[in-house]
């Protein structure tokens, strides 16, 4: 049975109980990262969330609130019919400053219940393309490399099923496994990286699978990376970028150069993977992140860039990472949820990005 035509409005009213007056619900204790840092969540009061590791039978979740993106009804959230598949990855083992990105996926899913489904720019509702929410990838306590392999295995199944994969972090290290999975289907792939940091270290804190080295791993796959919003990197990364002729577009250039967006899009290949580290935004818009670097991008710079990319290239997968929910402030997770839905809108409104020019 299909939902009524005005279901989006009814949903917005009925979901008010999930609002932001209380601390966002979070994943249970068994989904914590390797770090044993204290947190304020009373795990005993949170209902258990079914998590499938790589040793169990993989099954997509059905439409369950609050674990379903946008709180969609079953006809638009069934994996078999959905075009988009959201894969939560509550993992933050290698973070190096503020912890808590493991709580990001649940906070974003909860905040997504409040996102209005009617897009004013396009005067359409885009949820009808179908958005399924999968069970989270459980952190692997064997270490970052084992976690990389688990994420790759889960993501590869989604890609093999022909779904548009949307990874929900968690820390940024998850992106290399997701890109690797997308490469099994889309060979001519480039990455649009919206970020404050280059993330191009050879390794960091004794692991090549660190969040600070994730784009180095992607480059090693033979994938071209275009960074936008980059405003912090070390001397090692500076030398590596010079040697590989990698020229990121800084947040200052995005503010001062009229042609920055055209340069970013033209640098991308036919198929594009979009990775959005939430710290690419100025912390005035997204304060809930591990390293809130000042001088970042704003909402319209990011969404206009996504629109230009969807109009001129084929976006085939994406992720949003590094969200840390803050007590009493749901600004960051709500921005992330709305951003994902806006990305879907741009893709759907522009023919899935199939009007490629190269």
mmCIF file of C-alpha atoms in Angstrom:
data_model
loop_
_atom_site.group_PDB
_atom_site.id
_atom_site.type_symbol
_atom_site.label_atom_id
_atom_site.label_comp_id
_atom_site.label_asym_id
_atom_site.label_seq_id
_atom_site.Cartn_x
_atom_site.Cartn_y
_atom_site.Cartn_z
ATOM 1 C CA UNK A 1 0.000 0.000 0.000
ATOM 2 C CA UNK A 2 1.456 3.336 -1.064
ATOM 3 C CA UNK A 3 1.546 6.306 1.324
ATOM 4 C CA UNK A 4 -0.911 9.156 0.703
ATOM 5 C CA UNK A 5 0.097 11.922 -1.700
ATOM 6 C CA UNK A 6 0.625 14.379 1.147
ATOM 7 C CA UNK A 7 2.560 11.866 3.228
ATOM 8 C CA UNK A 8 5.578 14.174 3.434
ATOM 9 C CA UNK A 9 3.573 16.824 5.298
ATOM 10 C CA UNK A 10 1.971 14.228 7.577
ATOM 11 C CA UNK A 11 5.407 12.790 8.311
ATOM 12 C CA UNK A 12 6.795 16.186 9.295
ATOM 13 C CA UNK A 13 4.035 16.610 11.869
ATOM 14 C CA UNK A 14 4.011 13.073 13.222
ATOM 15 C CA UNK A 15 7.772 12.931 13.715
ATOM 16 C CA UNK A 16 7.953 15.932 16.018
ATOM 17 C CA UNK A 17 8.433 13.568 18.941
ATOM 18 C CA UNK A 18 11.925 12.801 17.654
ATOM 19 C CA UNK A 19 12.918 16.492 17.887
ATOM 20 C CA UNK A 20 16.096 17.837 19.361
ATOM 21 C CA UNK A 21 15.057 18.544 22.926
ATOM 22 C CA UNK A 22 16.918 15.494 24.174
ATOM 23 C CA UNK A 23 20.324 14.041 23.444
ATOM 24 C CA UNK A 24 20.289 12.128 20.123
ATOM 25 C CA UNK A 25 20.005 8.372 20.427
ATOM 26 C CA UNK A 26 23.203 6.514 19.744
ATOM 27 C CA UNK A 27 24.518 3.104 18.829
ATOM 28 C CA UNK A 28 24.797 0.566 21.662
ATOM 29 C CA UNK A 29 27.956 -0.156 23.578
ATOM 30 C CA UNK A 30 29.027 -3.035 21.359
ATOM 31 C CA UNK A 31 29.415 -0.528 18.502
ATOM 32 C CA UNK A 32 31.998 1.581 20.325
ATOM 33 C CA UNK A 33 35.397 2.140 18.726
ATOM 34 C CA UNK A 34 38.716 0.854 20.036
ATOM 35 C CA UNK A 35 39.060 3.977 22.163
ATOM 36 C CA UNK A 36 37.970 3.631 25.793
ATOM 37 C CA UNK A 37 37.224 7.293 26.354
ATOM 38 C CA UNK A 38 34.294 8.248 28.580
ATOM 39 C CA UNK A 39 31.001 9.402 27.159
ATOM 40 C CA UNK A 40 27.689 10.469 28.686
ATOM 41 C CA UNK A 41 25.317 8.082 26.991
ATOM 42 C CA UNK A 42 23.336 5.777 29.270
ATOM 43 C CA UNK A 43 23.577 2.653 27.126
ATOM 44 C CA UNK A 44 21.187 0.702 29.324
ATOM 45 C CA UNK A 45 18.331 2.970 28.274
ATOM 46 C CA UNK A 46 18.955 2.554 24.546
ATOM 47 C CA UNK A 47 17.193 -0.331 22.763
ATOM 48 C CA UNK A 48 19.623 -2.748 21.119
ATOM 49 C CA UNK A 49 20.356 -2.134 17.454
ATOM 50 C CA UNK A 50 20.943 -5.208 15.322
ATOM 51 C CA UNK A 51 24.451 -5.123 13.875
ATOM 52 C CA UNK A 52 25.778 -7.584 11.328
ATOM 53 C CA UNK A 53 29.492 -8.242 11.224
ATOM 54 C CA UNK A 54 31.307 -9.801 8.273
ATOM 55 C CA UNK A 55 30.720 -13.266 9.767
ATOM 56 C CA UNK A 56 26.925 -13.085 9.720
ATOM 57 C CA UNK A 57 24.365 -13.147 6.950
ATOM 58 C CA UNK A 58 24.087 -9.687 5.426
ATOM 59 C CA UNK A 59 20.572 -8.256 5.318
ATOM 60 C CA UNK A 60 19.336 -4.751 4.616
ATOM 61 C CA UNK A 61 17.223 -3.124 7.306
ATOM 62 C CA UNK A 62 13.568 -2.381 6.709
ATOM 63 C CA UNK A 63 11.947 0.960 7.438
ATOM 64 C CA UNK A 64 12.364 1.347 11.176
ATOM 65 C CA UNK A 65 12.348 4.611 13.085
ATOM 66 C CA UNK A 66 14.735 6.075 14.194
ATOM 67 C CA UNK A 67 17.191 3.944 12.206
ATOM 68 C CA UNK A 68 15.792 4.720 8.752
ATOM 69 C CA UNK A 69 17.106 7.731 6.825
ATOM 70 C CA UNK A 70 14.351 10.355 6.476
ATOM 71 C CA UNK A 71 11.934 8.041 8.319
ATOM 72 C CA UNK A 72 10.548 6.838 5.003
ATOM 73 C CA UNK A 73 7.610 4.418 4.810
ATOM 74 C CA UNK A 74 8.241 0.880 3.630
ATOM 75 C CA UNK A 75 7.425 1.416 -0.094
ATOM 76 C CA UNK A 76 10.242 3.950 -0.353
ATOM 77 C CA UNK A 77 12.708 2.298 2.025
ATOM 78 C CA UNK A 78 12.834 -1.313 0.834
ATOM 79 C CA UNK A 79 16.299 -2.266 -0.326
ATOM 80 C CA UNK A 80 15.084 -4.252 -3.311
ATOM 81 C CA UNK A 81 13.330 -1.240 -4.844
ATOM 82 C CA UNK A 82 15.475 1.639 -3.591
ATOM 83 C CA UNK A 83 17.967 3.447 -5.812
ATOM 84 C CA UNK A 84 19.998 4.748 -2.867
ATOM 85 C CA UNK A 85 21.446 2.717 0.001
ATOM 86 C CA UNK A 86 22.723 4.361 3.195
ATOM 87 C CA UNK A 87 25.438 2.347 4.957
ATOM 88 C CA UNK A 88 26.111 3.524 8.560
ATOM 89 C CA UNK A 89 29.682 2.978 9.758
ATOM 90 C CA UNK A 90 29.971 3.977 13.469
ATOM 91 C CA UNK A 91 33.747 3.848 13.715
ATOM 92 C CA UNK A 92 36.399 6.222 15.102
ATOM 93 C CA UNK A 93 39.422 4.145 16.047
ATOM 94 C CA UNK A 94 42.110 6.381 14.501
ATOM 95 C CA UNK A 95 40.817 9.857 15.395
ATOM 96 C CA UNK A 96 43.547 12.107 16.744
ATOM 97 C CA UNK A 97 41.777 15.025 18.443
ATOM 98 C CA UNK A 98 38.147 15.083 19.577
ATOM 99 C CA UNK A 99 36.436 11.689 19.622
ATOM 100 C CA UNK A 100 32.804 10.828 19.012
ATOM 101 C CA UNK A 101 32.393 10.297 15.271
ATOM 102 C CA UNK A 102 31.181 6.785 16.068
ATOM 103 C CA UNK A 103 27.986 8.487 17.243
ATOM 104 C CA UNK A 104 27.630 10.383 13.970
ATOM 105 C CA UNK A 105 25.583 7.863 11.952
ATOM 106 C CA UNK A 106 22.831 7.484 14.544
ATOM 107 C CA UNK A 107 22.690 11.245 15.136
ATOM 108 C CA UNK A 108 22.395 11.932 11.398
ATOM 109 C CA UNK A 109 19.683 9.305 10.974
ATOM 110 C CA UNK A 110 17.740 10.784 13.882
ATOM 111 C CA UNK A 111 18.143 14.340 12.567
ATOM 112 C CA UNK A 112 17.041 13.230 9.103
ATOM 113 C CA UNK A 113 13.565 12.632 10.514
ATOM 114 C CA UNK A 114 13.183 16.420 10.593
ATOM 115 C CA UNK A 115 14.351 17.164 7.043
ATOM 116 C CA UNK A 116 11.523 18.515 4.894
ATOM 117 C CA UNK A 117 11.028 16.259 1.879
ATOM 118 C CA UNK A 118 9.812 18.956 -0.526
ATOM 119 C CA UNK A 119 12.729 20.662 -2.261
ATOM 120 C CA UNK A 120 12.010 24.352 -2.810
ATOM 121 C CA UNK A 121 14.660 24.796 -5.495
ATOM 122 C CA UNK A 122 13.258 22.070 -7.739
ATOM 123 C CA UNK A 123 9.673 22.147 -6.433
ATOM 124 C CA UNK A 124 9.700 18.353 -6.146
ATOM 125 C CA UNK A 125 9.983 15.536 -3.619
ATOM 126 C CA UNK A 126 12.926 13.248 -4.281
ATOM 127 C CA UNK A 127 12.496 10.542 -1.639
ATOM 128 C CA UNK A 128 10.350 8.578 -4.087
ATOM 129 C CA UNK A 129 13.527 7.366 -5.810
ATOM 130 C CA UNK A 130 13.844 5.115 -2.765
ATOM 131 C CA UNK A 131 16.391 5.319 0.052
ATOM 132 C CA UNK A 132 17.131 2.135 1.985
ATOM 133 C CA UNK A 133 19.035 2.200 5.269
ATOM 134 C CA UNK A 134 21.305 -0.775 5.896
ATOM 135 C CA UNK A 135 22.416 -2.275 9.171
ATOM 136 C CA UNK A 136 25.624 -0.670 10.513
ATOM 137 C CA UNK A 137 29.039 -2.146 9.856
ATOM 138 C CA UNK A 138 30.269 -3.262 13.275
ATOM 139 C CA UNK A 139 33.735 -2.008 14.276
ATOM 140 C CA UNK A 140 36.349 -4.748 13.998
ATOM 141 C CA UNK A 141 38.507 -4.843 17.118
ATOM 142 C CA UNK A 142 41.333 -6.533 15.193
ATOM 143 C CA UNK A 143 42.466 -3.110 13.995
ATOM 144 C CA UNK A 144 42.161 -0.517 11.212
ATOM 145 C CA UNK A 145 43.224 -2.847 8.378
ATOM 146 C CA UNK A 146 40.651 -5.466 9.375
ATOM 147 C CA UNK A 147 38.029 -2.722 9.595
ATOM 148 C CA UNK A 148 38.958 -1.553 6.106
ATOM 149 C CA UNK A 149 38.358 -5.047 4.761
ATOM 150 C CA UNK A 150 34.992 -5.345 6.524
ATOM 151 C CA UNK A 151 33.794 -2.027 5.119
ATOM 152 C CA UNK A 152 34.992 -3.002 1.651
ATOM 153 C CA UNK A 153 33.129 -6.321 1.791
ATOM 154 C CA UNK A 154 29.849 -4.715 2.858
ATOM 155 C CA UNK A 155 30.115 -1.832 0.396
ATOM 156 C CA UNK A 156 31.030 -4.105 -2.507
ATOM 157 C CA UNK A 157 27.767 -6.001 -2.055
ATOM 158 C CA UNK A 158 25.794 -2.776 -2.253
ATOM 159 C CA UNK A 159 27.654 -1.683 -5.384
ATOM 160 C CA UNK A 160 27.207 -5.115 -6.981
ATOM 161 C CA UNK A 161 23.462 -4.787 -6.425
ATOM 162 C CA UNK A 162 23.466 -1.632 -8.536
ATOM 163 C CA UNK A 163 22.683 0.737 -5.668
ATOM 164 C CA UNK A 164 23.961 4.267 -5.219
ATOM 165 C CA UNK A 165 26.093 3.849 -2.098
ATOM 166 C CA UNK A 166 26.011 6.540 0.603
ATOM 167 C CA UNK A 167 28.478 5.888 3.412
ATOM 168 C CA UNK A 168 27.657 7.429 6.776
ATOM 169 C CA UNK A 169 30.625 7.915 9.079
ATOM 170 C CA UNK A 170 32.257 7.690 11.405
ATOM 171 C CA UNK A 171 35.759 8.870 10.784
ATOM 172 C CA UNK A 172 37.176 9.667 7.352
ATOM 173 C CA UNK A 173 39.325 6.534 7.121
ATOM 174 C CA UNK A 174 36.224 4.651 5.911
ATOM 175 C CA UNK A 175 36.399 6.412 2.538
ATOM 176 C CA UNK A 176 39.298 4.400 1.117
ATOM 177 C CA UNK A 177 37.363 1.145 1.568
ATOM 178 C CA UNK A 178 34.236 2.666 0.019
ATOM 179 C CA UNK A 179 36.144 4.028 -2.985
ATOM 180 C CA UNK A 180 37.818 0.659 -3.429
ATOM 181 C CA UNK A 181 34.380 -0.981 -3.500
ATOM 182 C CA UNK A 182 33.030 1.515 -6.040
ATOM 183 C CA UNK A 183 36.074 0.864 -8.246
ATOM 184 C CA UNK A 184 34.912 -2.730 -8.694
ATOM 185 C CA UNK A 185 32.117 -1.334 -10.884
ATOM 186 C CA UNK A 186 33.212 2.126 -12.035
ATOM 187 C CA UNK A 187 36.753 2.064 -13.404
ATOM 188 C CA UNK A 188 36.966 5.662 -14.626
ATOM 189 C CA UNK A 189 36.567 7.170 -11.202
ATOM 190 C CA UNK A 190 37.663 10.449 -9.665
ATOM 191 C CA UNK A 191 37.005 11.776 -6.175
ATOM 192 C CA UNK A 192 35.625 15.162 -5.182
ATOM 193 C CA UNK A 193 36.877 15.720 -1.629
ATOM 194 C CA UNK A 194 35.225 18.466 0.414
ATOM 195 C CA UNK A 195 37.447 18.794 3.465
ATOM 196 C CA UNK A 196 39.502 21.081 5.674
ATOM 197 C CA UNK A 197 42.496 18.739 5.540
ATOM 198 C CA UNK A 198 44.427 17.129 2.706
ATOM 199 C CA UNK A 199 44.540 13.704 4.434
ATOM 200 C CA UNK A 200 47.558 12.753 2.288
ATOM 201 C CA UNK A 201 50.040 11.502 4.889
ATOM 202 C CA UNK A 202 51.791 8.223 4.133
ATOM 203 C CA UNK A 203 50.593 7.019 7.531
ATOM 204 C CA UNK A 204 49.688 8.496 10.881
ATOM 205 C CA UNK A 205 50.189 7.127 14.388
ATOM 206 C CA UNK A 206 51.599 3.873 13.033
ATOM 207 C CA UNK A 207 48.799 2.986 10.620
ATOM 208 C CA UNK A 208 48.357 3.646 6.888
ATOM 209 C CA UNK A 209 44.603 3.270 7.444
ATOM 210 C CA UNK A 210 44.335 6.481 9.460
ATOM 211 C CA UNK A 211 41.836 9.236 8.780
ATOM 212 C CA UNK A 212 44.861 11.465 8.128
ATOM 213 C CA UNK A 213 46.109 9.157 5.356
ATOM 214 C CA UNK A 214 42.842 8.225 3.655
ATOM 215 C CA UNK A 215 43.315 10.285 0.483
ATOM 216 C CA UNK A 216 46.868 8.948 0.103
ATOM 217 C CA UNK A 217 45.353 5.458 -0.087
ATOM 218 C CA UNK A 218 42.835 6.669 -2.685
ATOM 219 C CA UNK A 219 45.573 8.246 -4.826
ATOM 220 C CA UNK A 220 47.497 4.968 -4.648
ATOM 221 C CA UNK A 221 44.482 3.275 -6.258
ATOM 222 C CA UNK A 222 45.109 5.396 -9.348
ATOM 223 C CA UNK A 223 42.169 7.690 -8.606
ATOM 224 C CA UNK A 224 42.413 11.433 -9.224
ATOM 225 C CA UNK A 225 41.436 13.475 -6.171
ATOM 226 C CA UNK A 226 40.179 17.065 -6.311
ATOM 227 C CA UNK A 227 40.125 18.677 -2.884
ATOM 228 C CA UNK A 228 37.938 21.698 -2.144
ATOM 229 C CA UNK A 229 37.989 23.689 1.086
ATOM 230 C CA UNK A 230 41.466 22.419 2.003
ATOM 231 C CA UNK A 231 43.150 24.761 4.480
ATOM 232 C CA UNK A 232 45.466 22.653 6.623
ATOM 233 C CA UNK A 233 48.204 20.144 5.806
ATOM 234 C CA UNK A 234 51.727 19.257 6.910
ATOM 235 C CA UNK A 235 55.052 19.625 5.075
ATOM 236 C CA UNK A 236 55.001 15.945 4.064
ATOM 237 C CA UNK A 237 51.619 16.402 2.411
ATOM 238 C CA UNK A 238 52.775 19.633 0.765
ATOM 239 C CA UNK A 239 55.725 17.833 -0.832
ATOM 240 C CA UNK A 240 53.563 14.914 -1.908
ATOM 241 C CA UNK A 241 51.058 17.242 -3.588
ATOM 242 C CA UNK A 242 53.869 19.020 -5.422
ATOM 243 C CA UNK A 243 55.338 15.718 -6.626
ATOM 244 C CA UNK A 244 51.951 14.449 -7.856
ATOM 245 C CA UNK A 245 50.804 17.837 -9.211
ATOM 246 C CA UNK A 246 47.803 17.799 -6.867
ATOM 247 C CA UNK A 247 46.399 21.319 -6.574
ATOM 248 C CA UNK A 248 43.532 21.523 -4.076
ATOM 249 C CA UNK A 249 41.194 24.499 -4.055
ATOM 250 C CA UNK A 250 41.400 26.206 -0.702
ATOM 251 C CA UNK A 251 38.483 27.735 1.143
ATOM 252 C CA UNK A 252 40.049 31.153 0.540
ATOM 253 C CA UNK A 253 40.180 30.487 -3.220
ATOM 254 C CA UNK A 254 36.528 29.455 -3.106
ATOM 255 C CA UNK A 255 35.804 32.846 -1.586
ATOM 256 C CA UNK A 256 38.032 34.975 -3.837
ATOM 257 C CA UNK A 257 38.337 33.219 -7.237
ATOM 258 C CA UNK A 258 35.323 33.520 -9.528
ATOM 259 C CA UNK A 259 36.237 30.412 -11.530
ATOM 260 C CA UNK A 260 36.975 28.048 -8.633
ATOM 261 C CA UNK A 261 33.869 25.925 -9.134
ATOM 262 C CA UNK A 262 34.422 25.529 -12.866
ATOM 263 C CA UNK A 263 38.028 24.483 -12.224
ATOM 264 C CA UNK A 264 36.923 21.913 -9.665
ATOM 265 C CA UNK A 265 34.320 20.312 -11.932
ATOM 266 C CA UNK A 266 36.542 20.336 -15.019
ATOM 267 C CA UNK A 267 39.272 18.518 -13.097
ATOM 268 C CA UNK A 268 36.947 15.570 -12.443
ATOM 269 C CA UNK A 269 36.614 12.527 -14.664
ATOM 270 C CA UNK A 270 33.479 10.914 -16.028
ATOM 271 C CA UNK A 271 32.401 9.102 -12.844
ATOM 272 C CA UNK A 272 32.661 10.919 -9.528
ATOM 273 C CA UNK A 273 32.738 9.734 -5.934
ATOM 274 C CA UNK A 274 31.901 12.563 -3.515
ATOM 275 C CA UNK A 275 33.395 12.450 -0.026
ATOM 276 C CA UNK A 276 32.307 15.179 2.373
ATOM 277 C CA UNK A 277 34.245 15.618 5.578
ATOM 278 C CA UNK A 278 31.940 17.841 7.587
ATOM 279 C CA UNK A 279 34.924 19.943 8.694
ATOM 280 C CA UNK A 280 35.088 21.249 5.131
ATOM 281 C CA UNK A 281 32.327 23.568 6.302
ATOM 282 C CA UNK A 282 33.204 26.535 8.456
ATOM 283 C CA UNK A 283 32.616 25.544 12.098
ATOM 284 C CA UNK A 284 30.047 28.333 12.315
ATOM 285 C CA UNK A 285 27.823 26.025 10.242
ATOM 286 C CA UNK A 286 29.081 22.649 11.493
ATOM 287 C CA UNK A 287 30.702 22.893 14.943
ATOM 288 C CA UNK A 288 30.280 19.198 15.732
ATOM 289 C CA UNK A 289 33.441 17.665 14.318
ATOM 290 C CA UNK A 290 36.801 16.413 15.507
ATOM 291 C CA UNK A 291 38.941 19.265 14.184
ATOM 292 C CA UNK A 292 36.788 22.377 13.647
ATOM 293 C CA UNK A 293 39.167 24.286 11.374
ATOM 294 C CA UNK A 294 38.247 27.984 10.994
ATOM 295 C CA UNK A 295 37.770 29.675 7.627
ATOM 296 C CA UNK A 296 35.711 27.004 5.875
ATOM 297 C CA UNK A 297 33.036 26.710 3.206
ATOM 298 C CA UNK A 298 29.405 27.717 3.570
ATOM 299 C CA UNK A 299 26.182 25.882 2.680
ATOM 300 C CA UNK A 300 25.688 27.453 -0.738
ATOM 301 C CA UNK A 301 29.287 26.978 -1.836
ATOM 302 C CA UNK A 302 29.052 23.263 -1.111
ATOM 303 C CA UNK A 303 25.568 22.651 -2.496
ATOM 304 C CA UNK A 304 26.234 24.716 -5.631
ATOM 305 C CA UNK A 305 29.398 22.682 -6.207
ATOM 306 C CA UNK A 306 27.420 19.452 -5.845
ATOM 307 C CA UNK A 307 24.832 20.777 -8.295
ATOM 308 C CA UNK A 308 27.474 21.747 -10.860
ATOM 309 C CA UNK A 309 29.047 18.311 -10.517
ATOM 310 C CA UNK A 310 25.709 16.532 -10.946
ATOM 311 C CA UNK A 311 24.949 18.620 -14.040
ATOM 312 C CA UNK A 312 28.268 17.929 -15.758
ATOM 313 C CA UNK A 313 29.469 14.589 -14.441
ATOM 314 C CA UNK A 314 27.998 11.311 -13.206
ATOM 315 C CA UNK A 315 28.055 11.058 -9.426
ATOM 316 C CA UNK A 316 28.083 7.336 -8.602
ATOM 317 C CA UNK A 317 28.556 7.190 -4.806
ATOM 318 C CA UNK A 318 29.173 9.410 -1.800
ATOM 319 C CA UNK A 319 29.893 9.592 1.892
ATOM 320 C CA UNK A 320 29.536 12.087 4.732
ATOM 321 C CA UNK A 321 32.002 11.685 7.590
ATOM 322 C CA UNK A 322 33.442 13.187 10.785
ATOM 323 C CA UNK A 323 30.181 14.319 12.409
ATOM 324 C CA UNK A 324 30.331 14.460 16.210
ATOM 325 C CA UNK A 325 26.947 15.202 17.847
ATOM 326 C CA UNK A 326 27.249 17.891 20.511
ATOM 327 C CA UNK A 327 25.046 17.933 23.634
ATOM 328 C CA UNK A 328 22.185 20.359 23.136
ATOM 329 C CA UNK A 329 23.242 21.349 19.608
ATOM 330 C CA UNK A 330 21.955 19.316 16.649
ATOM 331 C CA UNK A 331 23.179 21.812 14.045
ATOM 332 C CA UNK A 332 25.891 19.597 12.552
ATOM 333 C CA UNK A 333 23.966 16.345 12.195
ATOM 334 C CA UNK A 334 20.959 18.198 10.784
ATOM 335 C CA UNK A 335 23.181 19.919 8.225
ATOM 336 C CA UNK A 336 24.661 16.531 7.289
ATOM 337 C CA UNK A 337 21.228 14.934 6.894
ATOM 338 C CA UNK A 338 19.898 17.816 4.810
ATOM 339 C CA UNK A 339 23.075 17.798 2.720
ATOM 340 C CA UNK A 340 22.623 14.130 1.827
ATOM 341 C CA UNK A 341 19.039 14.732 0.758
ATOM 342 C CA UNK A 342 20.146 17.795 -1.243
ATOM 343 C CA UNK A 343 22.761 15.680 -3.006
ATOM 344 C CA UNK A 344 20.051 13.179 -3.923
ATOM 345 C CA UNK A 345 17.928 16.067 -5.224
ATOM 346 C CA UNK A 346 20.714 17.384 -7.444
ATOM 347 C CA UNK A 347 21.410 13.923 -8.834
ATOM 348 C CA UNK A 348 17.763 13.133 -9.530
ATOM 349 C CA UNK A 349 16.995 16.565 -11.009
ATOM 350 C CA UNK A 350 19.922 16.311 -13.397
ATOM 351 C CA UNK A 351 19.293 12.868 -14.817
ATOM 352 C CA UNK A 352 21.577 11.087 -12.415
ATOM 353 C CA UNK A 353 24.517 13.101 -13.750
ATOM 354 C CA UNK A 354 24.452 11.174 -17.014
ATOM 355 C CA UNK A 355 24.977 14.272 -19.149
ATOM 356 C CA UNK A 356 28.736 13.887 -19.059
ATOM 357 C CA UNK A 357 30.945 16.039 -21.224
ATOM 358 C CA UNK A 358 34.085 13.937 -21.321
#
